């Protein structure tokens, strides 16, 4: 009986990390946006833009590179809230999570570390849930970090305000 409870608790934790943690990270961006100050708003804007860019790039790569998800190969039920039907490579969740984490970290190392931990846990959850291989999440993380650096170089806050570089 205790073994069943431990498995259920472990499955719940994996599902949380794989499916819901990324939404808490987006909520963290909203908190940064609502905190008074231009720097926090710019930080949140960069992170949100980076996440969108990383997600789009990862989705484009998924359409170009056919790859079967682990749960389909091994005949398991994935431990996610929804069952993905697209290709496995690269992980869009990892790309978006690391884009947010990288963006926030570039502005504020202390707060950024919280986001980095969230991104790592998201990736671990995606692998343990059976929806990605390690290479999928590592590649997604690279896409996310590159997107964060790219968006940081654009200085979106200045572009929107019309001040250029």
Coordinates of N, CA and C in Angstrom, one line a residue, residues 30-134:
X30 N 5.0 37.7 -14.9 CA 3.9 38.6 -14.6 C 4.2 39.4 -13.3
X31 N 4.7 38.7 -12.3 CA 5.1 39.3 -11.0 C 6.2 40.3 -11.3
X32 N 7.2 40.0 -12.1 CA 8.3 40.9 -12.4 C 7.7 42.1 -13.1
X33 N 6.8 41.9 -14.0 CA 6.2 43.0 -14.7 C 5.4 44.0 -13.8
X34 N 4.7 43.4 -12.8 CA 3.9 44.2 -11.9 C 4.8 44.9 -10.8
X35 N 6.0 44.4 -10.6 CA 6.9 45.1 -9.6 C 7.3 46.5 -10.3
X36 N 7.2 47.5 -9.5 CA 7.4 48.8 -10.0 C 8.9 49.0 -10.4
X37 N 9.0 49.6 -11.6 CA 10.4 49.9 -12.1 C 10.6 49.5 -13.5
X38 N 11.2 50.3 -14.2 CA 11.5 50.1 -15.7 C 12.3 48.9 -15.9
X39 N 13.3 48.6 -15.0 CA 14.2 47.5 -15.2 C 13.4 46.2 -15.1
X40 N 12.5 46.0 -14.1 CA 11.7 44.8 -14.0 C 10.8 44.6 -15.2
X41 N 10.2 45.7 -15.7 CA 9.4 45.5 -16.9 C 10.2 45.1 -18.1
X42 N 11.3 45.7 -18.3 CA 12.2 45.3 -19.4 C 12.7 43.9 -19.2
X43 N 13.0 43.5 -18.0 CA 13.4 42.1 -17.8 C 12.2 41.1 -18.1
X44 N 11.0 41.4 -17.7 CA 9.9 40.6 -18.0 C 9.6 40.6 -19.5
X45 N 9.7 41.7 -20.2 CA 9.5 41.8 -21.6 C 10.5 41.0 -22.4
X46 N 11.7 41.1 -22.0 CA 12.8 40.3 -22.7 C 12.5 38.8 -22.5
X47 N 12.2 38.4 -21.3 CA 12.0 37.0 -21.0 C 10.8 36.5 -21.8
X48 N 9.7 37.2 -21.8 CA 8.5 36.8 -22.5 C 8.8 36.7 -24.1
X49 N 9.5 37.7 -24.6 CA 9.8 37.7 -26.0 C 10.8 36.5 -26.3
X50 N 11.7 36.3 -25.5 CA 12.7 35.2 -25.6 C 11.9 33.8 -25.6
X51 N 11.0 33.7 -24.7 CA 10.2 32.4 -24.6 C 9.4 32.2 -25.9
X52 N 8.8 33.2 -26.4 CA 8.0 33.1 -27.7 C 8.9 32.7 -28.8
X53 N 10.1 33.4 -28.9 CA 11.0 33.2 -30.0 C 11.5 31.7 -29.9
X54 N 11.9 31.3 -28.7 CA 12.4 29.9 -28.5 C 11.4 28.9 -28.9
X55 N 10.1 29.1 -28.4 CA 9.1 28.2 -28.7 C 8.8 28.1 -30.2
X56 N 8.8 29.2 -30.9 CA 8.6 29.2 -32.4 C 9.7 28.4 -33.1
X57 N 11.0 28.7 -32.7 CA 12.1 28.0 -33.3 C 12.0 26.5 -33.1
X58 N 11.7 26.1 -31.8 CA 11.6 24.7 -31.5 C 10.5 24.0 -32.2
X59 N 9.4 24.7 -32.4 CA 8.2 24.1 -33.1 C 8.6 24.0 -34.6
X60 N 9.3 24.9 -35.2 CA 9.8 24.8 -36.6 C 10.7 23.6 -36.7
X61 N 11.6 23.5 -35.8 CA 12.6 22.3 -35.9 C 11.8 21.0 -35.8
X62 N 10.8 21.0 -34.9 CA 10.0 19.7 -34.8 C 9.3 19.4 -36.1
X63 N 8.9 20.3 -36.8 CA 8.2 20.1 -38.1 C 9.2 19.6 -39.2
X64 N 10.5 20.0 -39.0 CA 11.5 19.6 -40.0 C 12.2 18.3 -39.7
X65 N 12.2 17.9 -38.4 CA 13.0 16.7 -38.0 C 12.1 15.7 -37.3
X66 N 11.8 14.6 -38.0 CA 10.9 13.6 -37.5 C 11.6 12.9 -36.3
X67 N 10.8 12.8 -35.2 CA 11.4 12.0 -34.1 C 10.2 11.5 -33.2
X68 N 10.3 10.3 -32.8 CA 9.2 9.6 -32.1 C 9.4 9.8 -30.6
X69 N 8.4 10.1 -29.9 CA 8.5 10.4 -28.4 C 8.8 9.0 -27.7
X70 N 9.5 9.1 -26.6 CA 9.8 7.9 -25.9 C 8.6 7.0 -25.4
X71 N 7.6 7.7 -25.0 CA 6.4 6.9 -24.5 C 5.8 6.1 -25.6
X72 N 5.9 6.6 -26.9 CA 5.3 5.8 -28.0 C 6.2 4.6 -28.3
X73 N 7.5 4.8 -28.2 CA 8.4 3.7 -28.5 C 8.3 2.6 -27.4
X74 N 8.2 3.0 -26.2 CA 8.2 2.0 -25.1 C 6.8 1.6 -24.7
X75 N 5.8 2.1 -25.3 CA 4.4 1.7 -25.0 C 3.9 2.2 -23.6
X76 N 4.4 3.3 -23.1 CA 4.0 3.8 -21.8 C 3.0 4.9 -22.0
X77 N 2.3 5.2 -20.9 CA 1.4 6.4 -20.8 C 2.3 7.5 -20.3
X78 N 2.3 8.7 -21.0 CA 3.2 9.7 -20.5 C 2.6 10.4 -19.2
X79 N 3.5 10.8 -18.3 CA 3.0 11.4 -17.1 C 2.9 12.9 -17.3
X80 N 2.1 13.3 -18.3 CA 1.8 14.7 -18.5 C 0.3 15.0 -18.5
X81 N -0.1 16.2 -18.3 CA -1.5 16.6 -18.2 C -2.2 16.3 -19.6
X82 N -1.5 16.6 -20.7 CA -2.0 16.2 -22.0 C -1.0 15.3 -22.7
X83 N -1.5 14.5 -23.6 CA -0.6 13.6 -24.4 C -0.2 14.3 -25.7
X84 N 1.1 14.5 -25.8 CA 1.6 15.2 -27.0 C 1.5 14.3 -28.2
X85 N 1.2 14.9 -29.3 CA 1.1 14.1 -30.6 C 2.1 14.5 -31.6
X86 N 2.9 15.5 -31.3 CA 3.9 16.0 -32.3 C 5.2 15.3 -32.1
X87 N 6.2 15.7 -32.9 CA 7.6 15.1 -32.7 C 8.2 15.5 -31.4
X88 N 9.2 14.7 -31.1 CA 9.9 14.9 -29.8 C 11.0 15.9 -29.8
X89 N 11.7 16.1 -30.9 CA 12.9 16.9 -31.0 C 12.7 18.2 -31.6
X90 N 13.2 19.3 -31.0 CA 13.6 19.5 -29.6 C 12.4 19.8 -28.7
X91 N 12.7 19.9 -27.5 CA 11.7 20.2 -26.5 C 11.3 21.7 -26.5
X92 N 10.1 22.0 -26.8 CA 9.6 23.3 -26.8 C 9.5 23.9 -25.4
X93 N 9.1 23.0 -24.4 CA 9.1 23.4 -23.0 C 10.5 23.8 -22.5
X94 N 11.5 23.0 -22.9 CA 12.8 23.3 -22.5 C 13.3 24.6 -23.1
X95 N 13.0 24.8 -24.4 CA 13.4 26.0 -25.1 C 12.8 27.3 -24.4
X96 N 11.4 27.2 -24.1 CA 10.8 28.4 -23.5 C 11.3 28.6 -22.1
X97 N 11.4 27.5 -21.3 CA 11.8 27.6 -19.9 C 13.2 28.2 -19.8
X98 N 14.1 27.7 -20.6 CA 15.5 28.3 -20.6 C 15.6 29.6 -21.2
X99 N 14.7 30.0 -22.1 CA 14.7 31.4 -22.7 C 14.3 32.3 -21.6
X100 N 13.3 32.0 -20.8 CA 12.9 32.8 -19.7 C 14.0 32.9 -18.6
X101 N 14.5 31.7 -18.3 CA 15.6 31.7 -17.3 C 16.8 32.5 -17.7
X102 N 17.2 32.3 -18.9 CA 18.4 33.0 -19.4 C 18.2 34.5 -19.5
X103 N 17.0 34.9 -19.9 CA 16.7 36.4 -20.0 C 16.7 37.0 -18.6
X104 N 16.0 36.3 -17.6 CA 16.0 36.9 -16.3 C 17.4 36.9 -15.7
X105 N 18.1 35.8 -15.9 CA 19.5 35.7 -15.3 C 20.4 36.8 -15.9
X106 N 20.2 37.2 -17.2 CA 21.0 38.3 -17.7 C 20.8 39.6 -17.1
X107 N 19.6 39.8 -16.5 CA 19.2 41.1 -15.8 C 19.5 41.0 -14.3
X108 N 19.3 39.9 -13.7 CA 19.4 39.8 -12.3 C 19.7 38.3 -11.9
X109 N 21.0 38.1 -11.5 CA 21.5 36.8 -11.3 C 20.8 36.0 -10.2
X110 N 20.4 36.7 -9.1 CA 19.8 36.1 -8.0 C 18.4 35.6 -8.4
X111 N 17.6 36.4 -9.0 CA 16.2 36.0 -9.4 C 16.3 35.0 -10.6
X112 N 17.3 35.2 -11.4 CA 17.6 34.4 -12.5 C 17.8 32.9 -12.1
X113 N 18.6 32.8 -11.0 CA 18.8 31.4 -10.5 C 17.6 30.7 -10.2
X114 N 16.6 31.4 -9.6 CA 15.3 30.7 -9.3 C 14.7 30.2 -10.6
X115 N 14.7 31.0 -11.7 CA 14.2 30.6 -13.0 C 15.0 29.5 -13.6
X116 N 16.3 29.5 -13.4 CA 17.2 28.4 -13.9 C 16.8 27.1 -13.3
X117 N 16.6 27.1 -12.0 CA 16.2 25.9 -11.2 C 14.8 25.4 -11.8
X118 N 13.9 26.4 -12.0 CA 12.6 26.0 -12.6 C 12.8 25.4 -14.0
X119 N 13.7 25.9 -14.8 CA 13.9 25.4 -16.1 C 14.5 24.0 -16.1
X120 N 15.5 23.8 -15.2 CA 16.1 22.5 -15.0 C 15.0 21.5 -14.6
X121 N 14.2 21.8 -13.6 CA 13.2 20.9 -13.1 C 12.1 20.6 -14.2
X122 N 11.8 21.6 -15.1 CA 10.9 21.4 -16.2 C 11.5 20.3 -17.1
X123 N 12.8 20.5 -17.4 CA 13.5 19.5 -18.3 C 13.5 18.1 -17.7
X124 N 13.8 18.0 -16.5 CA 13.9 16.7 -15.8 C 12.5 16.1 -15.8
X125 N 11.5 16.9 -15.6 CA 10.1 16.4 -15.6 C 9.7 15.9 -17.0
X126 N 10.1 16.6 -18.0 CA 9.8 16.2 -19.4 C 10.4 14.8 -19.7
X127 N 11.6 14.6 -19.3 CA 12.3 13.3 -19.5 C 11.7 12.2 -18.7
X128 N 11.5 12.5 -17.4 CA 10.9 11.5 -16.5 C 9.4 11.1 -16.9
X129 N 8.7 12.1 -17.5 CA 7.3 11.9 -17.9 C 7.3 11.0 -19.2
X130 N 8.4 10.8 -19.8 CA 8.4 10.0 -21.0 C 8.1 10.7 -22.3
X131 N 8.1 12.0 -22.3 CA 7.8 12.7 -23.5 C 9.0 13.2 -24.3
X132 N 10.2 13.2 -23.7 CA 11.4 13.6 -24.3 C 12.6 12.8 -23.9
X133 N 13.6 12.8 -24.8 CA 14.9 12.2 -24.5 C 15.7 13.3 -23.9
X134 N 16.8 13.0 -23.3 CA 17.7 14.0 -22.7 C 18.2 14.9 -23.8

